GROMACS .gro file of C-alpha atoms in nm:
model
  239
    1UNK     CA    1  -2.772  -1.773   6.427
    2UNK     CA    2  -3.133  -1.670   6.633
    3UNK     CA    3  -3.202  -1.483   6.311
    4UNK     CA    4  -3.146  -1.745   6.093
    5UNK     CA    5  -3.351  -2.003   6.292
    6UNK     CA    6  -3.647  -1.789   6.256
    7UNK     CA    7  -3.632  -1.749   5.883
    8UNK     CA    8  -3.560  -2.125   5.907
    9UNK     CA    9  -3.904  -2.167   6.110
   10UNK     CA   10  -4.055  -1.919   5.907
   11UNK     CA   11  -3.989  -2.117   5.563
   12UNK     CA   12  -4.132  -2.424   5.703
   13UNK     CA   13  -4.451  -2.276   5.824
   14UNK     CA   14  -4.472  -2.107   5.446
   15UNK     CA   15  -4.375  -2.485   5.299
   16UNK     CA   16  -4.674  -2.637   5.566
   17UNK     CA   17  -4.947  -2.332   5.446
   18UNK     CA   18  -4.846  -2.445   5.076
   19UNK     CA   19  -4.872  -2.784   5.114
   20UNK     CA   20  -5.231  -2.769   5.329
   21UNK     CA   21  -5.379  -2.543   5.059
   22UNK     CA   22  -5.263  -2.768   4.744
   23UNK     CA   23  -5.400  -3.067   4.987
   24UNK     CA   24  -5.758  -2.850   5.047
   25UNK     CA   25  -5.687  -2.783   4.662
   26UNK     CA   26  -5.710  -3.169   4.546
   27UNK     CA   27  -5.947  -3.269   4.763
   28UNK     CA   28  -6.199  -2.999   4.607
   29UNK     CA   29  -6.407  -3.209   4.297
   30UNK     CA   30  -6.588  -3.055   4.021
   31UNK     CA   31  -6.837  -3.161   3.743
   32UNK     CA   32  -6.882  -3.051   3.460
   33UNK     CA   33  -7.096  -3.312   3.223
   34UNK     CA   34  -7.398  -3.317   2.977
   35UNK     CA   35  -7.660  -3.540   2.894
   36UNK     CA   36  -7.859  -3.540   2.514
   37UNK     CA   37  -8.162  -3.784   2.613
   38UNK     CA   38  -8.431  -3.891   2.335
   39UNK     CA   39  -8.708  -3.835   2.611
   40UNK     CA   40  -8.708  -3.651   2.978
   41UNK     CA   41  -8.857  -3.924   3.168
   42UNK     CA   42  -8.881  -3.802   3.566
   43UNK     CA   43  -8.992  -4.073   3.811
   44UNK     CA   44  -9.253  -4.225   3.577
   45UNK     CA   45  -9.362  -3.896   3.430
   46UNK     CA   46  -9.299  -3.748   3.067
   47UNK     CA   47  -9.156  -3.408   3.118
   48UNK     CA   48  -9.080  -3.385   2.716
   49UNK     CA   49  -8.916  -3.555   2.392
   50UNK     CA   50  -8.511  -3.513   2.295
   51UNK     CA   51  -8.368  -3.295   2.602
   52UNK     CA   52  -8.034  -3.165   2.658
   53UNK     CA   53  -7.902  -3.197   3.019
   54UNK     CA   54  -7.600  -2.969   3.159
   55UNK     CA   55  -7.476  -3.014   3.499
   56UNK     CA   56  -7.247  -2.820   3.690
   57UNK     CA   57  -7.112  -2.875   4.005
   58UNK     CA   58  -6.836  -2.854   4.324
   59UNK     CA   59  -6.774  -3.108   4.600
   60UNK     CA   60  -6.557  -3.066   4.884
   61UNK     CA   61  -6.531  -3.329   5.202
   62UNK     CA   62  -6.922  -3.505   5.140
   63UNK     CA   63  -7.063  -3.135   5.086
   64UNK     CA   64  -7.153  -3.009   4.746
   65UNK     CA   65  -7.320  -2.765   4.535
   66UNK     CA   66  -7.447  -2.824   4.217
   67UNK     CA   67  -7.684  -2.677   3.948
   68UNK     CA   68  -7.872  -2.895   3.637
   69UNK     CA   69  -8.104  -2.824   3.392
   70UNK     CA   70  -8.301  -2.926   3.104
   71UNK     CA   71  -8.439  -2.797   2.799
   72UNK     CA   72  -8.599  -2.978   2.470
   73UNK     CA   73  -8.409  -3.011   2.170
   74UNK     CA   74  -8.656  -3.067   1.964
   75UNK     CA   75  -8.982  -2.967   2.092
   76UNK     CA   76  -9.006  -2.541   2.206
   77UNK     CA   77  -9.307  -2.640   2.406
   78UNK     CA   78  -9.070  -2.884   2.627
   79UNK     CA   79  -9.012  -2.802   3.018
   80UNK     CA   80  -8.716  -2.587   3.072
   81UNK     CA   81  -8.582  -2.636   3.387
   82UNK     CA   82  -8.284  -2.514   3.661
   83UNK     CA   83  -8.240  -2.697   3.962
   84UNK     CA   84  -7.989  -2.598   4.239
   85UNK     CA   85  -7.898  -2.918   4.487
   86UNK     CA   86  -7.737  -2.831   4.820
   87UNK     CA   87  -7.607  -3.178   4.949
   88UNK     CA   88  -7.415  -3.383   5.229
   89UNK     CA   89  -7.265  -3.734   5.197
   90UNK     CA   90  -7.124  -3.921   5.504
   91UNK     CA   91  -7.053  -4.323   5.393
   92UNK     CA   92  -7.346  -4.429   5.286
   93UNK     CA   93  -7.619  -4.154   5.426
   94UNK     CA   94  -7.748  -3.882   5.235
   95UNK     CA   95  -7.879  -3.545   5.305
   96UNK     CA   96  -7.982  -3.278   5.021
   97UNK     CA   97  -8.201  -2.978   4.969
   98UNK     CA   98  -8.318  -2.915   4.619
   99UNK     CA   99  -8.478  -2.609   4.418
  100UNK     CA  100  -8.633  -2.710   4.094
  101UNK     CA  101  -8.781  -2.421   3.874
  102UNK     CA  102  -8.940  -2.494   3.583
  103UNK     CA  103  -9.076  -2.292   3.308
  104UNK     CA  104  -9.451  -2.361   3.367
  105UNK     CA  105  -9.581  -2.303   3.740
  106UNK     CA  106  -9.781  -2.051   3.914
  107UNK     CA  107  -9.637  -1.746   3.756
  108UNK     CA  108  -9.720  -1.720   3.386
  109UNK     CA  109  -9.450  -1.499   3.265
  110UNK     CA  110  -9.197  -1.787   3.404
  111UNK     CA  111  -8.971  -1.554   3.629
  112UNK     CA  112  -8.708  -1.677   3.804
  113UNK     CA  113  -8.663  -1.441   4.100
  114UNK     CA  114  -9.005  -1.452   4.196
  115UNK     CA  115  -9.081  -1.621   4.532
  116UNK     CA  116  -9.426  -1.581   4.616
  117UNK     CA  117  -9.590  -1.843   4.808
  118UNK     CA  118  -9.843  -1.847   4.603
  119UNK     CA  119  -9.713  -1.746   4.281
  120UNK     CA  120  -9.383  -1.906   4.236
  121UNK     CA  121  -9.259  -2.191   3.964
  122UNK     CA  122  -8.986  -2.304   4.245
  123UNK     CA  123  -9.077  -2.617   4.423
  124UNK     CA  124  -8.815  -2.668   4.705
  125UNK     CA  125  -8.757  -3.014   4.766
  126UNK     CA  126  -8.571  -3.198   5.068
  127UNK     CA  127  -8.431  -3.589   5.070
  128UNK     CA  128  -8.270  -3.803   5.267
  129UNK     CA  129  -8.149  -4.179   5.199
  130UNK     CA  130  -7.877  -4.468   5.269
  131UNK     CA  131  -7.654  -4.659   5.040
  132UNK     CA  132  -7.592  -5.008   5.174
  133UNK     CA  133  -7.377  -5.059   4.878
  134UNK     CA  134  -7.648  -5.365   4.748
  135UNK     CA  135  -7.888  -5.113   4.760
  136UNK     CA  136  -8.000  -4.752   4.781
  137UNK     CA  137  -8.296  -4.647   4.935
  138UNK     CA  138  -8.423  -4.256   4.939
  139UNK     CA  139  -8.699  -4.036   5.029
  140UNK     CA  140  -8.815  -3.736   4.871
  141UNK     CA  141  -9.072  -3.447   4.997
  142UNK     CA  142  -9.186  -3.129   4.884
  143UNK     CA  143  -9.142  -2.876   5.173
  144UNK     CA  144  -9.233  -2.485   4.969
  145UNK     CA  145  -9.341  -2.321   4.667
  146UNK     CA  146  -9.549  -2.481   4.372
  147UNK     CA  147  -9.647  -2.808   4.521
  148UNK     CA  148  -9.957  -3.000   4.447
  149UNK     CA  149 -10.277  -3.059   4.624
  150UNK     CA  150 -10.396  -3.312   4.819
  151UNK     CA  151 -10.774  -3.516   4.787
  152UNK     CA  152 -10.919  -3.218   5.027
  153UNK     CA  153 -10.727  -2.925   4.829
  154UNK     CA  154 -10.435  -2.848   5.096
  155UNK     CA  155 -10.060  -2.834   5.047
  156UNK     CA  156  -9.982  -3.218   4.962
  157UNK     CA  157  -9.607  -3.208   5.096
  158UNK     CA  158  -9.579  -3.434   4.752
  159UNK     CA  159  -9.365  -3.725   4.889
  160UNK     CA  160  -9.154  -4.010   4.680
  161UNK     CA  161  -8.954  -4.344   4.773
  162UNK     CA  162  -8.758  -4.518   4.550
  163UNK     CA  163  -8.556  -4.770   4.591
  164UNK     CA  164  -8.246  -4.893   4.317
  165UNK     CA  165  -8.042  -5.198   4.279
  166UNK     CA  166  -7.737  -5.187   4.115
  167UNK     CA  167  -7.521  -5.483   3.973
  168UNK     CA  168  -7.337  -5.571   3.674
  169UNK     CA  169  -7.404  -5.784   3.378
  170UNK     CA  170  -7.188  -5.914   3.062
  171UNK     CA  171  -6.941  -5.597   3.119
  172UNK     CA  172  -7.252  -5.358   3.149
  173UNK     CA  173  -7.376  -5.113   3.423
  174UNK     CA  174  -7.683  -5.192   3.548
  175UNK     CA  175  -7.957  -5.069   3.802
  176UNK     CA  176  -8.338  -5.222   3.851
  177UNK     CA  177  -8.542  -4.887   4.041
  178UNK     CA  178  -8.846  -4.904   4.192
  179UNK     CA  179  -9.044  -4.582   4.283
  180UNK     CA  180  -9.375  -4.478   4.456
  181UNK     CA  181  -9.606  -4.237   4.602
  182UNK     CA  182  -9.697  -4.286   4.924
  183UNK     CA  183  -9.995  -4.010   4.915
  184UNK     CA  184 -10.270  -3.813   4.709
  185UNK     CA  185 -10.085  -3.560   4.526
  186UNK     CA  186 -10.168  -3.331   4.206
  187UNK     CA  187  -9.808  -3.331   4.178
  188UNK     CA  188  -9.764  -3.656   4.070
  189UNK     CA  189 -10.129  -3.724   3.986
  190UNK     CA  190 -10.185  -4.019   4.207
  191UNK     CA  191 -10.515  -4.069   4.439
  192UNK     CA  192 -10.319  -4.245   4.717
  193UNK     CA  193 -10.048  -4.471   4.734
  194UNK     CA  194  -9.920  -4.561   4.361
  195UNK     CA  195  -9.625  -4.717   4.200
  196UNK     CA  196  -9.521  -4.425   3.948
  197UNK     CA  197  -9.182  -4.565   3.842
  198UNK     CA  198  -9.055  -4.946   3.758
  199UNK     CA  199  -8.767  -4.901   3.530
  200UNK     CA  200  -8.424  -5.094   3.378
  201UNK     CA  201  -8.112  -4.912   3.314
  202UNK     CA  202  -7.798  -5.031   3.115
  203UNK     CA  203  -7.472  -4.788   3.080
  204UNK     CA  204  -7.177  -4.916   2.887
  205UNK     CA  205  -6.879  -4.664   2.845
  206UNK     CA  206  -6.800  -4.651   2.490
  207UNK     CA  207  -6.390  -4.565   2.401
  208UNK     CA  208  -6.348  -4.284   2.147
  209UNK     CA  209  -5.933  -4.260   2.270
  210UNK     CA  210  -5.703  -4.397   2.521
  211UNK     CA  211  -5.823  -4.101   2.727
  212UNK     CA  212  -6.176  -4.029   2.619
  213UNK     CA  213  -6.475  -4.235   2.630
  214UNK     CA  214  -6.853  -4.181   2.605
  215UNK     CA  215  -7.140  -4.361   2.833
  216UNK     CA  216  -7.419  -4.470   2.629
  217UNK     CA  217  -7.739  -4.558   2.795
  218UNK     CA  218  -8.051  -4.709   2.716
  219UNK     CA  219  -8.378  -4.698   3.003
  220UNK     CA  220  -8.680  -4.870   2.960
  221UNK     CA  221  -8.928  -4.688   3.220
  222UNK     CA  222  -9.303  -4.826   3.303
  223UNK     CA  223  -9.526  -4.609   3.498
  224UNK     CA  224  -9.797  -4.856   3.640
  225UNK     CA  225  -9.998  -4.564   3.818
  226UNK     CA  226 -10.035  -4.373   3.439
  227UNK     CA  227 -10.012  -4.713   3.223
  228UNK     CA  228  -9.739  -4.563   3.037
  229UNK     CA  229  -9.438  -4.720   2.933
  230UNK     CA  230  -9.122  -4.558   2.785
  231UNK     CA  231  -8.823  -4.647   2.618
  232UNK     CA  232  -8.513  -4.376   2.670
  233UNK     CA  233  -8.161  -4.364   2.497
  234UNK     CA  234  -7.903  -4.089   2.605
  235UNK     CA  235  -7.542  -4.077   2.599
  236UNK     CA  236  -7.315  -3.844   2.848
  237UNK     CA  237  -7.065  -3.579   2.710
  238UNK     CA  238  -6.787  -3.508   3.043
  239UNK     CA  239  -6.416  -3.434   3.020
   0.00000   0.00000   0.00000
């Protein structure tokens, strides 16, 4: 009978194991998606023409990992870029770290591994912001590698705010953003402080089956600092 108990006990503490991991399992999220954009419009500036736009990612309890990148469709001369985004969600606050490398930078031959201060395409970015559910709010700065200058030709720490309002209009996805540079930067070519982003988005999911649809979207972006304007369809590809 003792013996039996303990395989008893022993089965159940197999059963609880089980039933944790398949829990830890579920609860682990992954993304796997792909934008095709007729221009690469980043916070005001234009960063090349038809773009294709992979992301990759894994989520687990507010933490995640992700990788994106970009390169032009239809233009060889586009930016390529690979960006690696270490970030924690808790509610409504935000926390991330981000590496961008693009294929233009300090380093002419465009290598990836190299990390020189001085001679690096990285530019390692850190942000933090609040979702109040109305309205996001979020602040960007440049902390390392290939950042721009300021107006008396030291390390700018490149900042950006930018605030977005969401809502919903005749069954489409909206969001109004506002965006700005609080300093001089070379980064973002600005003398001081400068609105560099004022733009209108629309999403509406468009149903291919019962169980697969596509987002459509359609941007129009105005950069007041530049006096540029831009007008930006894409659609998303994500199983």
């Amino acid at each position: 009978m003792e013996g039996m108990k303990k395989i008893v006990l022993f089965a159940m503490g197999l059963v609880a194991c089980a039933t944790t991991h398949a829990q830890e399992t579920e609860s682990v999220e992954t993304t796997v998606a792909a934008d095709v954009v007729s221009q690469y419009i980043w916070r005001g500036q234009d960063l090349g023409s038809v773009s294709l736009q992979p992301t990759l990612g894994i989520g687990y309890k507010g933490l995640s990992l992700s990788a994106w990148g970009s390169v032009g469709l239809s233009e060889p001369a586009d930016t390529k870029e690979f960006d690696l985004t270490l970030a924690y969600t808790a509610g409504g606050f935000n926390i991330g770290l981000t590496d961008y490398w693009f294929n233009a930078g300090l380093d002419p031959e465009g290598r990836y591994f190299k990390y020189d201060a001085h001679g690096t395409n990285h530019v390692f970015e850190a942000n933090i912001g609040y979702d109040f559910g109305v309205a996001s709010l979020q602040w960007y700065t440049n902390i390392a590698g290939n950042d721009g200058e300021n107006k008396d030709g030291k390390r700018a720490y490149s900042s950006y705010v930018e605030a977005t309002v969401p809502f919903k209009l005749a069954t489409v996805d909206w969001a109004a953003t506002a965006g700005a540079v609080p300093f001089a930067t070379t980064f973002y070519g600005t003398t001081g402080f400068a609105v560099t982003n004022l733009s209108l988005k629309a999403t509406k999911d468009i149903k291919v089956t019962d169980t697969f649809s596509i987002p459509i979207f359609g941007q129009v972006v105005a950069n007041p600092c530049s006096q540029k304007a831009y007008l930006v369809l894409g659609f998303t590809l994500q199983p």
